[in-house]
Tab-separated table of C-alpha atoms and ligand atoms in Angstrom:
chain	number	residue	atom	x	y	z
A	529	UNK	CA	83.917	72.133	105.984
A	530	UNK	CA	87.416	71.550	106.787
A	531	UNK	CA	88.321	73.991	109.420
A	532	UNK	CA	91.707	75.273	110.571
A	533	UNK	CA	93.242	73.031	112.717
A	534	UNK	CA	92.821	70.269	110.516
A	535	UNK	CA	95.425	68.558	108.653
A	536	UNK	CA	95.606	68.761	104.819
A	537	UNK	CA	97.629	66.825	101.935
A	538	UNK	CA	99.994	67.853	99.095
A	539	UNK	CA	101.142	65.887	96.350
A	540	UNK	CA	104.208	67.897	95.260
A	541	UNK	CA	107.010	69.769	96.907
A	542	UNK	CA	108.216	72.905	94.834
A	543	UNK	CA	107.594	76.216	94.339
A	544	UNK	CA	103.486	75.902	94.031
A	545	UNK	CA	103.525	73.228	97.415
A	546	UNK	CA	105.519	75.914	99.047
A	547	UNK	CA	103.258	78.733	98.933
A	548	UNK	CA	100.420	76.490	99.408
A	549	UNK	CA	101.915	75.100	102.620
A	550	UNK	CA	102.837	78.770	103.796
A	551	UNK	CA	99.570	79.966	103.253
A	552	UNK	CA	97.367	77.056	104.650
A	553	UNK	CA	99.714	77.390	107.600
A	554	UNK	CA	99.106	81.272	108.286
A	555	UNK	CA	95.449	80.081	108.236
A	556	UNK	CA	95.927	77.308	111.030
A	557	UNK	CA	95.840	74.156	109.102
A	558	UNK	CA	98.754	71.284	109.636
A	559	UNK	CA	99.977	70.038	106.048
A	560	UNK	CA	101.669	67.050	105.147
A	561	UNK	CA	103.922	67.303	101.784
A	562	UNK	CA	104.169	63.860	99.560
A	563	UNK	CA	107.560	64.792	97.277
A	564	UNK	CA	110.250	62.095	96.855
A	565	UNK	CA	113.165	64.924	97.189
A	566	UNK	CA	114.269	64.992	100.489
A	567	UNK	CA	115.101	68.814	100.345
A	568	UNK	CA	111.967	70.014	98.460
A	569	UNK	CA	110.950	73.714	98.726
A	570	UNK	CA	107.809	72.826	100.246
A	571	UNK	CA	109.142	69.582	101.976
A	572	UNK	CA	110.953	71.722	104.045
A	573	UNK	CA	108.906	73.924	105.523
A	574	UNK	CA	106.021	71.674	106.132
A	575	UNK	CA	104.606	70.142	108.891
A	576	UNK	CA	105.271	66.458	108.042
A	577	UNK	CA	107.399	65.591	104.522
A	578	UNK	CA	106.487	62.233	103.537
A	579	UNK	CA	109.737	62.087	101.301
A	580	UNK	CA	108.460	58.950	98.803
A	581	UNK	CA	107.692	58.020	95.310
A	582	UNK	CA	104.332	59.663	94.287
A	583	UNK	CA	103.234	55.868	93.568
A	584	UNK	CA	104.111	54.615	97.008
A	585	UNK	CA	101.381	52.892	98.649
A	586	UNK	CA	102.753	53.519	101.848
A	587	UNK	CA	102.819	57.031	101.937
A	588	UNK	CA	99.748	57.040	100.087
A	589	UNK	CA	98.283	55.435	103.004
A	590	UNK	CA	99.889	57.519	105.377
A	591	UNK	CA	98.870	60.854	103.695
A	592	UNK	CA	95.250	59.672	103.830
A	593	UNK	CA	95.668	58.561	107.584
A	594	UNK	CA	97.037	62.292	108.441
A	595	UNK	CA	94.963	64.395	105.748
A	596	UNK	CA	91.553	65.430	105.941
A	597	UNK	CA	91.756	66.354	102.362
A	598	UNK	CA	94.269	66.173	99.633
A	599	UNK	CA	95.533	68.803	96.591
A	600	UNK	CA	97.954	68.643	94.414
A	601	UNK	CA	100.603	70.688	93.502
A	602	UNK	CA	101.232	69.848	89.724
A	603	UNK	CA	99.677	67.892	87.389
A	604	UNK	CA	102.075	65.345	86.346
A	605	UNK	CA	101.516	62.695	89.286
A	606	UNK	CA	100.519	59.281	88.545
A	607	UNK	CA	96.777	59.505	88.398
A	608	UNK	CA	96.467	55.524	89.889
A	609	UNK	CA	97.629	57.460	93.205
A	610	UNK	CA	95.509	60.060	93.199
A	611	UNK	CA	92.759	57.598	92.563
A	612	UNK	CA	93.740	55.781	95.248
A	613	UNK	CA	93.678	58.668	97.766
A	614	UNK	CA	89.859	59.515	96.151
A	615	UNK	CA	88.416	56.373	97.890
A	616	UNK	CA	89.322	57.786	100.874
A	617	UNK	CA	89.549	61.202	101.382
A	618	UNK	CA	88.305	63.962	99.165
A	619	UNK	CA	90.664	64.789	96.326
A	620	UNK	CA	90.697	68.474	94.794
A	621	UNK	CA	90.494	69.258	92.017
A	622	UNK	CA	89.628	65.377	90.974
A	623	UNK	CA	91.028	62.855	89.369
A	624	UNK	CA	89.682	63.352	86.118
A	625	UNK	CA	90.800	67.105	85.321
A	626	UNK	CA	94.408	66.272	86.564
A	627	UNK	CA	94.349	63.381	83.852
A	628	UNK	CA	92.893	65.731	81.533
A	629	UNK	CA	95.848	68.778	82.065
A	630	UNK	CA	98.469	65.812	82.190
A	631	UNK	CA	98.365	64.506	79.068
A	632	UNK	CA	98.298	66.921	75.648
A	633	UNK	CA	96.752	64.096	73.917
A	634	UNK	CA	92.934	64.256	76.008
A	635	UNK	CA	93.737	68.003	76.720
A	636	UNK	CA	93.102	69.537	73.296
A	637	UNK	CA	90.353	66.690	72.471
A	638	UNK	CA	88.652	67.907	75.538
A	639	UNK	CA	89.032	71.551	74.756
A	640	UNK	CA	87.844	70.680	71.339
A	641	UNK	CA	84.825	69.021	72.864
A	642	UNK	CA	83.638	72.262	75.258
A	643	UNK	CA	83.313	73.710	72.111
A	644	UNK	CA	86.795	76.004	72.464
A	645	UNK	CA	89.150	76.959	69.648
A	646	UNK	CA	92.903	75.491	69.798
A	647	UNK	CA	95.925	75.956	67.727
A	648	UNK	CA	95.749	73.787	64.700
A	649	UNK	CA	97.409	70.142	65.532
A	650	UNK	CA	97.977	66.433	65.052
A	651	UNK	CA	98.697	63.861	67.182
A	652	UNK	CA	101.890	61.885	66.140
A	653	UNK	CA	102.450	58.461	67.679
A	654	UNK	CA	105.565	57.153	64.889
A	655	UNK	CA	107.543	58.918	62.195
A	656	UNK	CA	105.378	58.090	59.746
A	657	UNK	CA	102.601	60.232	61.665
A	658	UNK	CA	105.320	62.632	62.418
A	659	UNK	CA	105.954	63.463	58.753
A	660	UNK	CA	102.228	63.602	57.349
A	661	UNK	CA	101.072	66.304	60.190
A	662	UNK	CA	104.572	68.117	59.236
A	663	UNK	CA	102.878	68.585	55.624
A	664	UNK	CA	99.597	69.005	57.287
A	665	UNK	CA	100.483	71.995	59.184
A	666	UNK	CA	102.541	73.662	56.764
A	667	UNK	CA	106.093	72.744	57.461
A	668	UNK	CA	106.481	75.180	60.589
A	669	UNK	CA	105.643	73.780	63.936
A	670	UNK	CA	105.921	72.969	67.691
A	671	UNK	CA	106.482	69.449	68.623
A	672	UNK	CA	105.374	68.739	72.368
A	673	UNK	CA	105.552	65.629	74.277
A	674	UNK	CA	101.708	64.410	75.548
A	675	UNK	CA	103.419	64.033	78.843
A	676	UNK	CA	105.722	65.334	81.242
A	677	UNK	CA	106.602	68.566	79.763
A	678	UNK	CA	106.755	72.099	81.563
A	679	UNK	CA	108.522	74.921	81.258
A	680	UNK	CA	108.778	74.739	77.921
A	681	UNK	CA	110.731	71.436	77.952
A	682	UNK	CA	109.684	68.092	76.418
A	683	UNK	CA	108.809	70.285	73.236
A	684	UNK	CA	110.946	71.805	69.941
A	685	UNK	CA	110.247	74.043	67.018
A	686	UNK	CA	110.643	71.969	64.484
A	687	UNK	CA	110.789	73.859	60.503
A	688	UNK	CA	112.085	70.437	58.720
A	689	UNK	CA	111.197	66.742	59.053
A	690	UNK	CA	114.672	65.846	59.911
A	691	UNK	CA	114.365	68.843	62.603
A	692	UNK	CA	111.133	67.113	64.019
A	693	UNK	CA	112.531	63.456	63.444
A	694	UNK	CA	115.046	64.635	65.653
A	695	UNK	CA	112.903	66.009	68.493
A	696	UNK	CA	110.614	62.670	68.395
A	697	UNK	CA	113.701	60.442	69.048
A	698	UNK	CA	114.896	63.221	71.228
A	699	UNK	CA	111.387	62.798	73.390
A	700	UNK	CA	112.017	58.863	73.468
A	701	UNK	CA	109.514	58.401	70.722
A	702	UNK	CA	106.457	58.622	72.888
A	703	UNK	CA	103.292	60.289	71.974
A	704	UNK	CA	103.323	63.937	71.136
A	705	UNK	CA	101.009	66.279	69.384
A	706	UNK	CA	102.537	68.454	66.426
A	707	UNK	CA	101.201	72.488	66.615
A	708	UNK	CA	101.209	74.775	63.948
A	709	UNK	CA	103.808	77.297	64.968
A	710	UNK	CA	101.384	80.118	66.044
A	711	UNK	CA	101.839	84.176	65.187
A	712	UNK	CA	100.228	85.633	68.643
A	713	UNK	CA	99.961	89.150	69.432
A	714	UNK	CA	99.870	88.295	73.284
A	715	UNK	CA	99.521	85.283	75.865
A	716	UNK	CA	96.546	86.117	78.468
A	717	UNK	CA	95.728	83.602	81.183
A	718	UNK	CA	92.809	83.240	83.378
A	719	UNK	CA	92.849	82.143	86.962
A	720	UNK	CA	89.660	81.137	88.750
A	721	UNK	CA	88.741	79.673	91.558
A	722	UNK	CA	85.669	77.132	92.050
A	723	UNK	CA	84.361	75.370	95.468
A	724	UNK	CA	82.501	72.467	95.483
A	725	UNK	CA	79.181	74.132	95.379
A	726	UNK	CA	79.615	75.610	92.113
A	727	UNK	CA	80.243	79.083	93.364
A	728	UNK	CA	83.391	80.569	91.104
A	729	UNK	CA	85.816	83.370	91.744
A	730	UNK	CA	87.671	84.828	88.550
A	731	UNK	CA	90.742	87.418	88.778
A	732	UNK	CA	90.734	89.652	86.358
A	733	UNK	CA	93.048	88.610	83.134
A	734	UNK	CA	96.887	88.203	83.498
A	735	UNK	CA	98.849	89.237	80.323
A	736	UNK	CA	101.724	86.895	80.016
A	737	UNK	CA	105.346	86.995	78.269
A	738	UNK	CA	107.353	84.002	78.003
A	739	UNK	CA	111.395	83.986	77.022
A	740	UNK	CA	112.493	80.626	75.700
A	741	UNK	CA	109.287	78.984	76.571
A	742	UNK	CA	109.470	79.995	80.164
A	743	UNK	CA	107.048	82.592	81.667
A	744	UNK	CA	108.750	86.092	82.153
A	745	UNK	CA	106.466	88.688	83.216
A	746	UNK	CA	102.759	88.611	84.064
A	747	UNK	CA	100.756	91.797	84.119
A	748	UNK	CA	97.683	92.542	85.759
A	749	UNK	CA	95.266	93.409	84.841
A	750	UNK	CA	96.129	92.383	80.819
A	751	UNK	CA	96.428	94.806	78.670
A	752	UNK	CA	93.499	93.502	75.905
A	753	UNK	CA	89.987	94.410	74.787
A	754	UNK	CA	87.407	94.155	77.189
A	755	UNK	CA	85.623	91.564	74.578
A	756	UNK	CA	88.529	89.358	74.700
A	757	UNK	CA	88.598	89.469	78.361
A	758	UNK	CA	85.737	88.494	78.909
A	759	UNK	CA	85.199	85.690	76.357
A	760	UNK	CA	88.594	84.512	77.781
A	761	UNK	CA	86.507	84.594	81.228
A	762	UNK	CA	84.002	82.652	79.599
A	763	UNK	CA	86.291	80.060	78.020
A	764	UNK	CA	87.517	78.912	81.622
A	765	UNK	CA	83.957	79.355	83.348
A	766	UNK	CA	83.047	76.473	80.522
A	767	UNK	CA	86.152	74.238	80.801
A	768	UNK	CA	85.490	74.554	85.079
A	769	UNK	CA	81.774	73.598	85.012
A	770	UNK	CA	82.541	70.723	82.290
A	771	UNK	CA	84.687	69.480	84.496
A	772	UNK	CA	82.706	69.690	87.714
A	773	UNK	CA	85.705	71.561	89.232
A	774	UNK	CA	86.825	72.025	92.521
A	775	UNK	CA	89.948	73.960	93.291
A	776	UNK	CA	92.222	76.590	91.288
A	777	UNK	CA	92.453	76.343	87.622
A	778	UNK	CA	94.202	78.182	85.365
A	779	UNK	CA	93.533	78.573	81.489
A	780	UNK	CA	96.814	80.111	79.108
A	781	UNK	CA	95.570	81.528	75.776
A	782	UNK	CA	97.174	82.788	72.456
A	783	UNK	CA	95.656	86.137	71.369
A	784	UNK	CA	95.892	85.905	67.254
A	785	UNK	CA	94.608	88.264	65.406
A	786	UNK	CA	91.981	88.980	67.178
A	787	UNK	CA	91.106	85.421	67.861
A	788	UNK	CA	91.383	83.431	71.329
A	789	UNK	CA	93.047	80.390	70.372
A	790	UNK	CA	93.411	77.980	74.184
A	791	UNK	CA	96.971	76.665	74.641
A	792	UNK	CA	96.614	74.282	77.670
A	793	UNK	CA	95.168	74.180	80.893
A	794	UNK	CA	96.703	74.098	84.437
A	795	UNK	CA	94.831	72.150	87.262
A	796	UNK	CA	96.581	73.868	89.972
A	797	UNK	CA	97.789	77.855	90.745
A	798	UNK	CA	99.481	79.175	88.222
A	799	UNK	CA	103.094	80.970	87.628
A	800	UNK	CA	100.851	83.609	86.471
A	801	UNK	CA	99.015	83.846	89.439
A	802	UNK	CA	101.676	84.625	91.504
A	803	UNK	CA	100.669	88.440	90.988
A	804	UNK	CA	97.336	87.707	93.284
A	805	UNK	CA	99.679	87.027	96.356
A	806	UNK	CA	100.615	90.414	96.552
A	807	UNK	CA	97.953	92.237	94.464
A	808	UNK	CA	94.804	90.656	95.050
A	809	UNK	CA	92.517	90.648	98.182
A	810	UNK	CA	93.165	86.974	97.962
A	811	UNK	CA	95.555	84.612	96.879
A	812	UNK	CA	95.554	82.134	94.221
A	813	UNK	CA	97.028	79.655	97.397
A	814	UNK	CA	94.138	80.852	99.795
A	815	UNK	CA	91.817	79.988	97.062
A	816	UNK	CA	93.233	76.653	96.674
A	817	UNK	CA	92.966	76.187	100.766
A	818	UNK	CA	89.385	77.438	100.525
A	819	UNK	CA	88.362	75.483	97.472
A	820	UNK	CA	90.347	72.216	99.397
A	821	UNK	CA	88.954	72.840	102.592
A	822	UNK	CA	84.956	73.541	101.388
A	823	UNK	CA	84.960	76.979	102.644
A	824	UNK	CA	83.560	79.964	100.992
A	825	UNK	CA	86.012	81.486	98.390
A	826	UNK	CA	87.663	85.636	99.148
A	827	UNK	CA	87.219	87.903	97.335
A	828	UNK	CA	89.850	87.793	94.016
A	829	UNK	CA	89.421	91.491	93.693
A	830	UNK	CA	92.307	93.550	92.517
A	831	UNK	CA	93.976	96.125	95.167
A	832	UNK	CA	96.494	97.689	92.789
A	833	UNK	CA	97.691	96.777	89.270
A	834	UNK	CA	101.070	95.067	89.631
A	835	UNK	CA	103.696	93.312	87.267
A	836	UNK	CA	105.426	89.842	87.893
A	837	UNK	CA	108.762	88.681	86.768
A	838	UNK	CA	110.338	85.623	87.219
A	839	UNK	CA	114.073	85.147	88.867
A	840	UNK	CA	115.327	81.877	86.975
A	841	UNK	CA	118.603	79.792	87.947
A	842	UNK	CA	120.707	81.707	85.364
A	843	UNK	CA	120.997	84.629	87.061
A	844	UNK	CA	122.384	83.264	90.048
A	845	UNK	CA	125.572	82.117	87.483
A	846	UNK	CA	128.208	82.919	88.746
A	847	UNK	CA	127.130	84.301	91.671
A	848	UNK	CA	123.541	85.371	93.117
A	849	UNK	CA	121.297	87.912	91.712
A	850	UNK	CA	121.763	91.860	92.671
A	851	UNK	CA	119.191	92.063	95.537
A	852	UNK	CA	119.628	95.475	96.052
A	853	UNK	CA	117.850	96.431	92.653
A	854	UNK	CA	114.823	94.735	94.387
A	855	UNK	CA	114.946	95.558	97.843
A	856	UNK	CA	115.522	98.987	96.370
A	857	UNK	CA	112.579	99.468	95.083
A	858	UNK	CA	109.836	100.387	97.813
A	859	UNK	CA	106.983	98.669	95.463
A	860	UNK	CA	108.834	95.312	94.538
A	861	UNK	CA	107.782	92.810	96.668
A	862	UNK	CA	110.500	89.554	96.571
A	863	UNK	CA	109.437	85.882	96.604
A	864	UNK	CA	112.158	83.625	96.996
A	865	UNK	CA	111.339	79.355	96.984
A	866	UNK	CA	114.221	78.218	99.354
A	867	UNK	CA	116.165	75.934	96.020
A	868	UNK	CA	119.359	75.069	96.977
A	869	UNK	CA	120.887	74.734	93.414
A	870	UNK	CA	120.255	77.506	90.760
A	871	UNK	CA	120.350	75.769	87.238
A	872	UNK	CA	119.757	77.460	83.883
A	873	UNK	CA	116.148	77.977	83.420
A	874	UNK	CA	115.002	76.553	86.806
A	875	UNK	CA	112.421	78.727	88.940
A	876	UNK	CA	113.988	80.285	91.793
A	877	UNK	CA	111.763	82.764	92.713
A	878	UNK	CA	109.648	86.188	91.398
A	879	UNK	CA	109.216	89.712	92.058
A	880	UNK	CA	105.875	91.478	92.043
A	881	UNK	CA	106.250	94.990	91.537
A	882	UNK	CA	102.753	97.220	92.859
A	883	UNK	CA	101.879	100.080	90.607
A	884	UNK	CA	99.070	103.090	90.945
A	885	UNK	CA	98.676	102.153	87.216
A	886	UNK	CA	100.202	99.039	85.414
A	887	UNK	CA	102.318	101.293	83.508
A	888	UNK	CA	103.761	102.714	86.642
A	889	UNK	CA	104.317	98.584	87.562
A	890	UNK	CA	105.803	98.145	84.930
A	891	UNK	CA	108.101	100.798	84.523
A	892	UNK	CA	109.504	100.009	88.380
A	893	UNK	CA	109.412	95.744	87.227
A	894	UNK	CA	111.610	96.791	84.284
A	895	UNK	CA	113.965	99.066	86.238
A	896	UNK	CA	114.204	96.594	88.338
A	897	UNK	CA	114.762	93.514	86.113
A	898	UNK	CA	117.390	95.604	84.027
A	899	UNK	CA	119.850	95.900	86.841
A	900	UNK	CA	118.828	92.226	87.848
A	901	UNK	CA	119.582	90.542	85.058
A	902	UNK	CA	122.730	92.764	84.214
A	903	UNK	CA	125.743	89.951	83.827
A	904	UNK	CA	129.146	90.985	84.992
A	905	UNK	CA	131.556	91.355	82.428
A	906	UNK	CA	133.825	88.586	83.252
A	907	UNK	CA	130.420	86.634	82.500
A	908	UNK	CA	129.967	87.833	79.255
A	909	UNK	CA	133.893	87.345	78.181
A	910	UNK	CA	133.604	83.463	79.667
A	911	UNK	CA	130.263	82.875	77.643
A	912	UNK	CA	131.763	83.974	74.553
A	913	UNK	CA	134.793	82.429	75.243
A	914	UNK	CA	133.030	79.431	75.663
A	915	UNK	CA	130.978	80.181	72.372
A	916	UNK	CA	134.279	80.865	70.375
A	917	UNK	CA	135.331	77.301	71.582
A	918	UNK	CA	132.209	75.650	70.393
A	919	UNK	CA	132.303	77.048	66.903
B	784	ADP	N1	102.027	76.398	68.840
B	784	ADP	C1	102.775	77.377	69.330
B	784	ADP	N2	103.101	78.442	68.567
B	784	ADP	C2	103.885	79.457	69.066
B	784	ADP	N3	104.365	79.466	70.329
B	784	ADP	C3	104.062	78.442	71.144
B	784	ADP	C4	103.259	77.349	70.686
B	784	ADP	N4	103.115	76.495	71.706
B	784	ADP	C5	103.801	77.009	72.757
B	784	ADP	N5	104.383	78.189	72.435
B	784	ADP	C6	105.179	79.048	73.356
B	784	ADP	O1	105.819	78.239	74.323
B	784	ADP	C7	105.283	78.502	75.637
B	784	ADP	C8	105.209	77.229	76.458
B	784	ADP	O2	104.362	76.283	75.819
B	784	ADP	P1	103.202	75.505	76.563
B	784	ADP	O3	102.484	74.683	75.548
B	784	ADP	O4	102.402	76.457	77.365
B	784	ADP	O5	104.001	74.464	77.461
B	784	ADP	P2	104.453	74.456	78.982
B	784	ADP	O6	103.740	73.280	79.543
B	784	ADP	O7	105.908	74.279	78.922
B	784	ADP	O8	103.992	75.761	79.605
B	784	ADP	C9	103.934	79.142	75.361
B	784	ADP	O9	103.511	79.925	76.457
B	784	ADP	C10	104.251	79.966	74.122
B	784	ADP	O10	104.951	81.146	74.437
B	785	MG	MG1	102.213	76.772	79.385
């Protein structure tokens, strides 16, 4: 066991390192951030910032030297380093589930493998490729880059093969998988938690609704038969124990007709998640300190049912969000990640809003958000100014 006092690694300095850092702090443990940005969210507030390339050896070294253990906080660092770090110090979750969630390619084959269902797809490595899976899948689909995307970027609907021609060159020709376009009645997610002897800690399901292939509200506990729920449960208790997993793991699913189709997995704490900081005994981010650290997980237990929406960089255009409609509401509980500069679509922060039922949370969430994302009316005029211009 790690205890507090100790030191402990991140690879990754937004948002998710943040809260991590924050959180492992409050429980007494030093942590060292690894993010190349020298003003990272999490960079910032923690003890040490090693501000360097993910791949350099230097503050690889260094991290190991300072860390007793080392997490990450996204999936999309160069798995040489984090092999590197594994001869050395213990790496959570490991190597080979970061690999796994970091490339679309070996994530649906290895969902495919446990045995899971996944949206229908092909892998497309030229145009050729590109235009047999178009016919394949019926003309209608989602092309998504194997790597590096998030947020919905690095992938396009595509309903034409000039449309997805486009997209491939657009994604610099690498690898992608092509999805059928999917008609979901809802987006669930399941968190859990697993230390390294096997014991797991689920929170109950998260119901999930993205805008523009961003998350937008998370409600817990989801709103969906207690037979989906629990095979969703299920689903994520078999991807963990495949992969011998240690740490916090999220798993998103489609709901279609019925069926539980997986969309990806997430080797890390979740945006979705961010509802257990304020309405679960215990965090997603103390989970991942536990899980890192070898201790005993808490207890993921719900205290209230609460609603989640995310503040993105638009609404700070032209000027900074209304924070009265949140800090007027006595249940809303504001999260903001310390981002300098608010760009369209980038993750700025959340609001939680605690209900006695989750329709009471989310009535308050959607008072709340309505007066939030209300846009001046110079705004409007200037946008479709701007749009007028365009056409
Ligand atoms: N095949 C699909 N059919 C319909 N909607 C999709 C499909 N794939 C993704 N989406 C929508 O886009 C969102 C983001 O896609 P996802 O694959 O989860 O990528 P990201 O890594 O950006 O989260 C999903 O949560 C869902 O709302
Ligand atoms: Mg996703």
């Amino acid at each position: 066991m790690i205890l507090p006092g100790a030191t402990v690694g991140v690879l990754g300095g937004g948002q998710l390192g943040r809260m991590f850092a924050v959180t492992a702090q409050r429980m007494g443990y030093r942590v060292v951030v690894l993010d190349p940005d020298p003003d990272s969210p999490a960079g910032r507030i923690a003890d040490v910032h090693l501000a360097a390339d993910y791949a350099d050896r230097q503050a690889l070294d260094e991290l190991a030297r300072q860390c007793a253990a080392v997490t990450v906080e996204f999936e999309n660092v160069p798995a040489s380093s984090l092999e590197f770090l594994a001869r050395v110090r213990p790496v959570r979750p490991g190597v080979a589930a970061v690999a796994i969630a970091q490339d679309r390619v070996r994530e649906k084959r290895f969902l495919a493998e446990c045995g899971l269902a996944v949206v229908p797809f092909s892998v497309v490595l030229d145009s050729d490729g590109l235009s047999e899976a178009l016919v394949h899948l019926g003309g209608s689909a989602v092309l998504k880059r194997a790597r590096l995307g998030y947020d919905g970027k690095g992938q396009a609907r595509v309903r034409s093969l000039a449309e997805a021609l486009a997209a491939f060159e657009s994604f610099g020709s690498e690898p992608c998988v092509l999805e059928k376009l999917t008609v979901f009645q809802k987006e669930i997610s399941v968190v859990l938690a697993r230390g390294a002897d096997g014991a797991t800690a689920v929170y109950p399901v998260i119901e999930n609704r993205h805008r523009g292939g961003i998350l937008d509200t998370s409600l817990i506990p989801a709103r969906t038969p207690s037979a989906v729920a629990q095979a969703a449960v299920d689903a994520a208790n078999r991807i963990a124990g495949v992969l011998d997993y240690v740490g916090v793991l999220a798993v998103e699913f489609f709901v279609s007709n019925g069926e539980l189709l997986v969309n990806e997995i997430a080797p890390r704490p979740h945006n979705s998640g961010h509802v257990t900081l304020d309405a679960c005994i215990t965090s997603q981010f103390e989970q991942q300190v536990r899980a890192l650290c070898g201790l005993p997980l808490g207890d993921p237990a719900l205290l209230c049912p609460a609603a989640m929406t995310n503040l993105l960089g638009d609404l700070w255009i032209p000027h900074a969000p209304r924070w009265d409609a949140i800090l007027n509401e006595p249940r809303a509980k504001l999260h903001l990640y310390g981002k300098r500069a608010a760009r369209s679509g980038r993750k700025m922060g959340h609001f939680t809003c605690l209900g006695d039922t989750l329709d009471d949370a989310r009535a308050r969430a959607l008072r709340v958000r309505r007066v939030v994302t209300r846009k001046p009316m110079a705004l409007w005029r200037q946008r479709l100014a701007g749009e007028a211009a365009h056409k």
